[in-house]
Amino acid sequence: MKNIYMVILIIIVAFVLLFRFWKLRNRKDIKLQKELKRNAERIRYRQKEVDKLSAKLQERLDKN
């Protein structure tokens, strides 16, 4: 009898964990993650541009 209760308990726990995982993988969360990735890439690109421009400015200042 105890084995049957343990199996039922394990199945219930597995369904609860599966439901939580499915809930976390909501479409809104996925969209937000994609948007965050895009924003991070834009920030990295703009930071590279700023670094290039600041290097050029520093060269001009060093010449004077």
Short mmCIF file of N, CA and C in Angstrom, two decimals:
data_model
loop_
_atom_site.label_atom_id
_atom_site.label_comp_id
_atom_site.label_asym_id
_atom_site.label_seq_id
_atom_site.Cartn_x
_atom_site.Cartn_y
_atom_site.Cartn_z
N MET A 1 0.83 -1.21 0.00
CA MET A 1 0.00 0.00 0.00
C MET A 1 0.86 1.26 0.00
N LYS A 2 1.94 1.22 0.79
CA LYS A 2 2.79 2.41 0.87
C LYS A 2 3.40 2.74 -0.49
N ASN A 3 3.72 1.71 -1.26
CA ASN A 3 4.30 1.94 -2.58
C ASN A 3 3.33 2.65 -3.51
N ILE A 4 2.06 2.30 -3.42
CA ILE A 4 1.05 2.95 -4.26
C ILE A 4 0.93 4.43 -3.91
N TYR A 5 0.93 4.74 -2.61
CA TYR A 5 0.85 6.14 -2.19
C TYR A 5 2.08 6.91 -2.63
N MET A 6 3.25 6.29 -2.57
CA MET A 6 4.48 6.96 -3.00
C MET A 6 4.44 7.25 -4.50
N VAL A 7 3.94 6.31 -5.28
CA VAL A 7 3.84 6.51 -6.73
C VAL A 7 2.87 7.63 -7.04
N ILE A 8 1.73 7.65 -6.37
CA ILE A 8 0.75 8.72 -6.58
C ILE A 8 1.33 10.07 -6.18
N LEU A 9 2.06 10.11 -5.07
CA LEU A 9 2.69 11.36 -4.62
C LEU A 9 3.73 11.84 -5.63
N ILE A 10 4.54 10.92 -6.15
CA ILE A 10 5.55 11.29 -7.15
C ILE A 10 4.89 11.82 -8.41
N ILE A 11 3.80 11.20 -8.85
CA ILE A 11 3.10 11.66 -10.05
C ILE A 11 2.53 13.06 -9.83
N ILE A 12 1.94 13.30 -8.66
CA ILE A 12 1.39 14.63 -8.37
C ILE A 12 2.49 15.67 -8.36
N VAL A 13 3.61 15.37 -7.72
CA VAL A 13 4.73 16.31 -7.68
C VAL A 13 5.25 16.57 -9.10
N ALA A 14 5.34 15.53 -9.92
CA ALA A 14 5.81 15.70 -11.29
C ALA A 14 4.87 16.61 -12.08
N PHE A 15 3.56 16.45 -11.91
CA PHE A 15 2.62 17.32 -12.61
C PHE A 15 2.72 18.76 -12.13
N VAL A 16 2.91 18.95 -10.83
CA VAL A 16 3.06 20.32 -10.30
C VAL A 16 4.30 20.97 -10.88
N LEU A 17 5.41 20.24 -10.89
CA LEU A 17 6.65 20.81 -11.45
C LEU A 17 6.52 21.09 -12.94
N LEU A 18 5.86 20.19 -13.66
CA LEU A 18 5.65 20.39 -15.09
C LEU A 18 4.79 21.63 -15.34
N PHE A 19 3.75 21.81 -14.55
CA PHE A 19 2.89 22.97 -14.70
C PHE A 19 3.66 24.26 -14.43
N ARG A 20 4.48 24.25 -13.38
CA ARG A 20 5.27 25.45 -13.08
C ARG A 20 6.23 25.77 -14.21
N PHE A 21 6.89 24.75 -14.77
CA PHE A 21 7.81 24.97 -15.88
C PHE A 21 7.07 25.54 -17.08
N TRP A 22 5.90 24.97 -17.37
CA TRP A 22 5.12 25.45 -18.51
C TRP A 22 4.67 26.89 -18.29
N LYS A 23 4.31 27.21 -17.06
CA LYS A 23 3.86 28.56 -16.74
C LYS A 23 5.00 29.56 -16.92
N LEU A 24 6.21 29.16 -16.55
CA LEU A 24 7.35 30.05 -16.71
C LEU A 24 7.68 30.30 -18.18
N ARG A 25 7.38 29.34 -19.01
CA ARG A 25 7.68 29.49 -20.43
C ARG A 25 6.54 30.19 -21.17
N ASN A 26 5.94 31.12 -20.51
CA ASN A 26 4.83 31.86 -21.09
C ASN A 26 5.32 32.68 -22.28
N ARG A 27 4.44 32.93 -23.21
CA ARG A 27 4.84 33.67 -24.41
C ARG A 27 5.32 35.07 -24.09
N LYS A 28 4.71 35.70 -23.11
CA LYS A 28 5.14 37.05 -22.74
C LYS A 28 6.58 37.04 -22.26
N ASP A 29 6.93 36.04 -21.47
CA ASP A 29 8.30 35.95 -20.98
C ASP A 29 9.28 35.77 -22.13
N ILE A 30 8.91 34.95 -23.10
CA ILE A 30 9.78 34.72 -24.24
C ILE A 30 9.95 36.01 -25.05
N LYS A 31 8.85 36.74 -25.24
CA LYS A 31 8.94 38.01 -25.98
C LYS A 31 9.82 39.00 -25.25
N LEU A 32 9.69 39.07 -23.93
CA LEU A 32 10.52 39.99 -23.15
C LEU A 32 11.99 39.61 -23.23
N GLN A 33 12.29 38.32 -23.18
CA GLN A 33 13.67 37.88 -23.29
C GLN A 33 14.27 38.26 -24.64
N LYS A 34 13.49 38.08 -25.71
CA LYS A 34 13.97 38.45 -27.04
C LYS A 34 14.22 39.95 -27.13
N GLU A 35 13.30 40.74 -26.55
CA GLU A 35 13.46 42.19 -26.57
C GLU A 35 14.69 42.61 -25.78
N LEU A 36 14.92 41.97 -24.64
CA LEU A 36 16.10 42.28 -23.85
C LEU A 36 17.39 41.96 -24.61
N LYS A 37 17.40 40.85 -25.34
CA LYS A 37 18.57 40.49 -26.14
C LYS A 37 18.83 41.55 -27.21
N ARG A 38 17.75 41.96 -27.89
CA ARG A 38 17.90 42.98 -28.93
C ARG A 38 18.44 44.28 -28.34
N ASN A 39 17.89 44.68 -27.21
CA ASN A 39 18.35 45.92 -26.58
C ASN A 39 19.80 45.82 -26.16
N ALA A 40 20.20 44.67 -25.65
CA ALA A 40 21.59 44.49 -25.23
C ALA A 40 22.53 44.58 -26.43
N GLU A 41 22.12 44.00 -27.56
CA GLU A 41 22.96 44.09 -28.76
C GLU A 41 23.05 45.53 -29.27
N ARG A 42 21.95 46.26 -29.21
CA ARG A 42 21.98 47.68 -29.62
C ARG A 42 22.93 48.47 -28.72
N ILE A 43 22.85 48.19 -27.42
CA ILE A 43 23.72 48.92 -26.49
C ILE A 43 25.18 48.61 -26.77
N ARG A 44 25.50 47.33 -27.03
CA ARG A 44 26.88 46.96 -27.34
C ARG A 44 27.35 47.66 -28.61
N TYR A 45 26.50 47.70 -29.64
CA TYR A 45 26.87 48.35 -30.89
C TYR A 45 27.12 49.84 -30.67
N ARG A 46 26.23 50.48 -29.94
CA ARG A 46 26.39 51.92 -29.69
C ARG A 46 27.61 52.20 -28.84
N GLN A 47 27.93 51.28 -27.90
CA GLN A 47 29.12 51.47 -27.08
C GLN A 47 30.37 51.38 -27.94
N LYS A 48 30.38 50.49 -28.93
CA LYS A 48 31.52 50.41 -29.85
C LYS A 48 31.68 51.71 -30.62
N GLU A 49 30.54 52.26 -31.07
CA GLU A 49 30.58 53.54 -31.80
C GLU A 49 31.15 54.65 -30.92
N VAL A 50 30.69 54.69 -29.67
CA VAL A 50 31.16 55.71 -28.74
C VAL A 50 32.65 55.55 -28.49
N ASP A 51 33.10 54.31 -28.36
CA ASP A 51 34.53 54.07 -28.14
C ASP A 51 35.36 54.55 -29.33
N LYS A 52 34.87 54.30 -30.55
CA LYS A 52 35.59 54.75 -31.74
C LYS A 52 35.67 56.28 -31.78
N LEU A 53 34.53 56.92 -31.51
CA LEU A 53 34.51 58.38 -31.56
C LEU A 53 35.37 59.00 -30.46
N SER A 54 35.35 58.39 -29.29
CA SER A 54 36.16 58.95 -28.21
C SER A 54 37.65 58.75 -28.50
N ALA A 55 38.00 57.66 -29.17
CA ALA A 55 39.39 57.45 -29.55
C ALA A 55 39.83 58.51 -30.57
N LYS A 56 38.96 58.80 -31.54
CA LYS A 56 39.27 59.84 -32.52
C LYS A 56 39.42 61.20 -31.84
N LEU A 57 38.53 61.50 -30.93
CA LEU A 57 38.60 62.77 -30.20
C LEU A 57 39.87 62.86 -29.38
N GLN A 58 40.25 61.78 -28.75
CA GLN A 58 41.47 61.78 -27.94
C GLN A 58 42.70 61.99 -28.82
N GLU A 59 42.70 61.40 -30.02
CA GLU A 59 43.81 61.61 -30.95
C GLU A 59 43.90 63.08 -31.34
N ARG A 60 42.78 63.69 -31.63
CA ARG A 60 42.79 65.11 -32.01
C ARG A 60 43.26 65.99 -30.86
N LEU A 61 42.83 65.65 -29.65
CA LEU A 61 43.26 66.43 -28.50
C LEU A 61 44.77 66.25 -28.24
N ASP A 62 45.27 65.05 -28.49
CA ASP A 62 46.70 64.80 -28.29
C ASP A 62 47.53 65.55 -29.31
N LYS A 63 47.01 65.72 -30.54
CA LYS A 63 47.74 66.45 -31.58
C LYS A 63 47.88 67.91 -31.20
N ASN A 64 46.86 68.47 -30.59
CA ASN A 64 46.90 69.89 -30.22
C ASN A 64 47.65 70.02 -28.96
#
